[in-house]
Short mmCIF file of C-alpha atoms in Angstrom, two decimals:
data_model
loop_
_atom_site.label_atom_id
_atom_site.label_comp_id
_atom_site.label_asym_id
_atom_site.label_seq_id
_atom_site.Cartn_x
_atom_site.Cartn_y
_atom_site.Cartn_z
CA UNK C 1 95.44 201.87 114.64
CA UNK C 2 94.63 201.21 111.44
CA UNK C 3 93.19 198.54 109.66
CA UNK C 4 92.39 197.64 106.16
CA UNK C 5 90.16 194.67 104.23
CA UNK C 6 90.70 193.92 100.88
CA UNK C 7 88.82 190.02 99.31
CA UNK C 8 91.41 187.36 99.32
CA UNK C 9 91.14 186.97 95.19
CA UNK C 10 89.27 188.02 92.23
CA UNK C 11 88.62 186.36 89.37
CA UNK C 12 87.74 187.72 85.55
CA UNK C 13 87.76 186.48 82.37
CA UNK C 14 89.98 188.53 79.33
CA UNK C 15 87.53 191.86 78.07
CA UNK C 16 85.99 192.15 81.65
CA UNK C 17 85.97 194.88 84.81
CA UNK C 18 86.96 193.86 88.18
CA UNK C 19 86.57 195.84 90.95
CA UNK C 20 88.34 195.67 93.97
CA UNK C 21 86.83 196.96 97.91
CA UNK C 22 88.75 198.66 100.74
CA UNK C 23 87.78 198.93 103.69
CA UNK C 24 90.30 200.71 106.18
CA UNK C 25 89.71 202.04 109.55
CA UNK C 26 92.54 204.55 110.39
CA UNK C 27 92.99 207.86 113.19
CA UNK C 28 94.11 210.68 110.73
CA UNK C 29 93.85 210.23 106.81
CA UNK C 30 96.64 211.26 104.64
CA UNK C 31 94.87 209.27 101.50
CA UNK C 32 94.57 205.97 100.07
CA UNK C 33 97.15 204.50 97.63
CA UNK C 34 97.22 201.65 95.51
CA UNK C 35 100.10 199.13 94.44
CA UNK C 36 100.32 195.75 91.53
CA UNK C 37 102.26 193.08 92.89
CA UNK C 38 103.63 190.65 90.49
CA UNK C 39 104.59 187.31 92.28
CA UNK C 40 107.79 187.43 93.69
CA UNK C 41 108.45 191.01 92.39
CA UNK C 42 108.64 194.59 93.36
CA UNK C 43 105.45 196.44 95.19
CA UNK C 44 104.77 199.89 92.07
CA UNK C 45 102.62 202.68 92.51
CA UNK C 46 99.06 202.65 90.67
CA UNK C 47 96.98 205.84 91.91
CA UNK C 48 96.40 207.96 94.56
CA UNK C 49 93.39 209.18 96.21
CA UNK C 50 93.12 212.06 99.08
CA UNK C 51 90.44 213.29 98.33
CA UNK C 52 86.81 212.03 97.81
CA UNK C 53 85.82 210.86 93.72
CA UNK C 54 87.19 209.26 90.85
CA UNK C 55 90.59 209.05 89.58
CA UNK C 56 91.42 208.10 86.33
CA UNK C 57 94.53 206.56 84.38
CA UNK C 58 94.51 204.68 81.58
CA UNK C 59 92.82 201.55 81.99
CA UNK C 60 92.64 201.31 86.16
CA UNK C 61 90.72 204.01 88.00
CA UNK C 62 90.43 204.75 91.57
CA UNK C 63 87.66 205.48 93.84
CA UNK C 64 87.19 206.73 97.04
CA UNK C 65 84.67 208.08 99.40
CA UNK C 66 86.30 209.30 102.80
CA UNK C 67 82.56 209.76 104.66
CA UNK C 68 82.44 205.33 103.82
CA UNK C 69 85.77 204.87 104.92
CA UNK C 70 85.80 202.74 101.63
CA UNK C 71 87.52 202.49 98.42
CA UNK C 72 87.67 200.43 95.62
CA UNK C 73 90.32 200.18 92.53
CA UNK C 74 88.87 199.03 88.41
CA UNK C 75 90.81 197.82 86.18
CA UNK C 76 89.04 197.50 82.43
CA UNK C 77 89.81 196.20 79.82
CA UNK C 78 91.22 193.15 81.71
CA UNK C 79 94.28 191.13 80.50
CA UNK C 80 96.22 188.61 81.29
CA UNK C 81 99.10 190.48 82.44
CA UNK C 82 96.08 192.10 84.57
CA UNK C 83 96.93 189.19 86.95
CA UNK C 84 99.03 189.70 90.60
CA UNK C 85 97.58 190.98 93.93
CA UNK C 86 96.50 194.23 94.28
CA UNK C 87 97.48 196.35 98.04
CA UNK C 88 95.26 199.00 99.36
CA UNK C 89 96.97 200.49 102.02
CA UNK C 90 97.01 204.50 104.12
CA UNK C 91 98.99 206.60 105.92
CA UNK C 92 100.58 206.30 109.66
CA UNK C 93 102.93 208.86 110.40
CA UNK C 94 105.71 209.19 108.08
CA UNK C 95 105.08 205.02 106.71
CA UNK C 96 102.41 203.68 104.50
CA UNK C 97 99.86 200.55 106.82
CA UNK C 98 99.28 197.95 103.25
CA UNK C 99 96.01 195.20 102.71
CA UNK C 100 95.75 191.79 103.13
CA UNK C 101 95.96 192.51 98.89
CA UNK C 102 93.23 190.75 96.88
CA UNK C 103 94.93 188.31 94.09
CA UNK C 104 93.84 188.63 91.05
CA UNK C 105 93.28 185.76 87.86
CA UNK C 106 92.52 186.55 84.63
CA UNK C 107 92.08 184.19 82.39
CA UNK C 108 91.32 183.72 78.37
CA UNK E 1 112.13 204.75 86.05
CA UNK E 2 112.60 204.42 90.35
CA UNK E 3 116.41 203.98 90.97
CA UNK E 4 116.10 201.63 94.85
CA UNK E 5 118.82 198.71 94.18
CA UNK E 6 118.97 196.14 96.07
CA UNK E 7 121.67 193.50 96.90
CA UNK E 8 122.03 190.54 97.48
CA UNK E 9 118.93 189.28 95.40
CA UNK E 10 119.36 185.34 97.01
CA UNK E 11 121.05 184.83 99.65
CA UNK E 12 121.19 181.07 101.40
CA UNK E 13 122.91 181.41 104.93
CA UNK E 14 123.79 179.40 107.58
CA UNK E 15 122.09 179.75 111.45
CA UNK E 16 124.23 181.82 113.74
CA UNK E 17 125.28 183.48 110.87
CA UNK E 18 125.58 188.00 110.85
CA UNK E 19 124.38 189.84 107.37
CA UNK E 20 123.22 192.85 105.83
CA UNK E 21 120.91 193.39 103.24
CA UNK E 22 122.03 196.67 101.48
CA UNK E 23 119.25 199.33 99.49
CA UNK E 24 120.24 202.29 97.85
CA UNK E 25 118.61 204.91 95.47
CA UNK E 26 119.49 207.85 93.28
CA UNK E 27 116.36 209.48 93.81
CA UNK E 28 117.29 211.82 97.01
CA UNK E 29 114.43 210.55 98.64
CA UNK E 30 114.69 211.65 103.04
CA UNK E 31 112.92 208.79 103.16
CA UNK E 32 113.20 205.30 102.65
CA UNK E 33 111.49 201.80 104.75
CA UNK E 34 112.39 197.95 104.99
CA UNK E 35 109.22 195.87 105.14
CA UNK E 36 109.30 192.00 105.34
CA UNK E 37 106.99 190.00 103.30
CA UNK E 38 106.26 186.46 103.09
CA UNK E 39 105.02 184.69 100.35
CA UNK E 40 101.27 185.36 99.31
CA UNK E 41 100.98 187.79 102.44
CA UNK E 42 101.33 191.15 103.28
CA UNK E 43 104.23 193.63 103.99
CA UNK E 44 104.91 194.46 107.21
CA UNK E 45 106.73 196.97 107.88
CA UNK E 46 110.10 196.58 110.56
CA UNK E 47 112.17 199.61 109.73
CA UNK E 48 111.69 203.31 108.64
CA UNK E 49 114.06 206.24 108.54
CA UNK E 50 112.56 209.85 108.19
CA UNK E 51 116.55 211.38 107.02
CA UNK E 52 119.64 210.72 108.31
CA UNK E 53 120.71 210.09 111.29
CA UNK E 54 116.93 209.11 111.91
CA UNK E 55 115.64 205.55 112.28
CA UNK E 56 112.41 203.71 113.73
CA UNK E 57 111.16 200.57 114.75
CA UNK E 58 108.25 199.87 112.22
CA UNK E 59 105.12 197.64 113.03
CA UNK E 60 106.61 193.70 113.40
CA UNK E 61 108.72 193.32 115.77
CA UNK E 62 112.28 192.30 114.07
CA UNK E 63 115.39 191.23 115.56
CA UNK E 64 116.81 193.29 112.57
CA UNK E 65 119.14 196.38 112.97
CA UNK E 66 119.44 200.14 110.34
CA UNK E 67 121.85 202.79 109.87
CA UNK E 68 121.20 205.84 107.79
CA UNK E 69 124.51 207.13 107.56
CA UNK E 70 123.75 208.52 104.03
CA UNK E 71 120.68 210.29 102.11
CA UNK E 72 121.25 206.60 99.67
CA UNK E 73 122.27 203.59 101.30
CA UNK E 74 119.28 202.06 104.66
CA UNK E 75 120.98 198.98 105.29
CA UNK E 76 118.92 196.19 107.32
CA UNK E 77 121.58 193.46 109.45
CA UNK E 78 121.07 190.59 111.65
CA UNK E 79 123.66 189.77 114.00
CA UNK E 80 122.02 185.96 114.05
CA UNK E 81 120.26 184.53 111.69
CA UNK E 82 117.73 182.35 112.17
CA UNK E 83 115.36 180.10 110.32
CA UNK E 84 112.17 181.82 110.94
CA UNK E 85 113.97 185.53 109.75
CA UNK E 86 113.50 183.12 105.87
CA UNK E 87 111.68 185.60 104.24
CA UNK E 88 112.10 188.30 101.26
CA UNK E 89 112.75 191.25 102.82
CA UNK E 90 111.33 194.88 100.20
CA UNK E 91 112.80 198.57 100.82
CA UNK E 92 111.56 200.97 99.48
CA UNK E 93 112.06 204.61 99.13
CA UNK E 94 109.69 208.01 99.01
CA UNK E 95 109.45 211.84 98.98
CA UNK E 96 108.32 213.68 102.22
CA UNK E 97 105.72 215.90 100.77
CA UNK E 98 101.78 214.69 102.43
CA UNK E 99 100.59 213.87 98.67
CA UNK E 100 104.33 212.54 97.26
CA UNK E 101 104.68 210.53 100.71
CA UNK E 102 101.85 207.97 99.59
CA UNK E 103 104.39 206.64 96.53
CA UNK E 104 106.70 204.69 97.23
CA UNK E 105 109.18 203.00 95.26
CA UNK E 106 110.28 199.69 95.65
CA UNK E 107 113.78 197.61 95.20
CA UNK E 108 113.12 194.24 93.68
CA UNK E 109 113.62 192.59 97.23
CA UNK E 110 116.08 190.07 98.67
CA UNK E 111 115.25 186.69 99.18
CA UNK E 112 116.54 185.27 102.68
CA UNK E 113 116.88 181.78 103.37
CA UNK E 114 118.29 180.45 106.68
CA UNK E 115 119.14 176.92 107.07
#
């Protein structure tokens, strides 16, 4: 089956860089995705890695190492509005299986 | 901009009532999903659909049922609500491609409270 592990909480200050790690176990791999969810809101797609390496989208980057079953989300130049929960997810068939989420708290 | 809508946003009902949570998308996506999420917890897949007249149960056992008669519409029904059904229900849709299938678009959710 599928399982994902990510830290439950991360704290940082404005302007800093933070990395949220995700390790996964899956039978069949179709890529690692990242979603952001503000308190009480809808999850929104951030990035997707199907191949090894780094994908950069503005302040956010995502990395994947398929041989290590590991990925991370890198957030740079942190802003207060980045305080949210971040979920990694892998495909199983047609559906996504989500990790338990990492709560990021950004302080001034 | 994602075009997926859920109604109602909030619902408070008594035990034993039958309810239907509505979800509609205007993106023409074949695949749609229902997730259940308690505050501060992960999303649990409870139902999904490949397309019209196709529905499957997800990982989390749920007493709800779904239907997919039209591509754009994927309602979820609870025949007899109980306090244990109190949660947030999130609807999502995606394209069918190997890569694009990883990008799910979520509605704003329905917060259900069963008294």
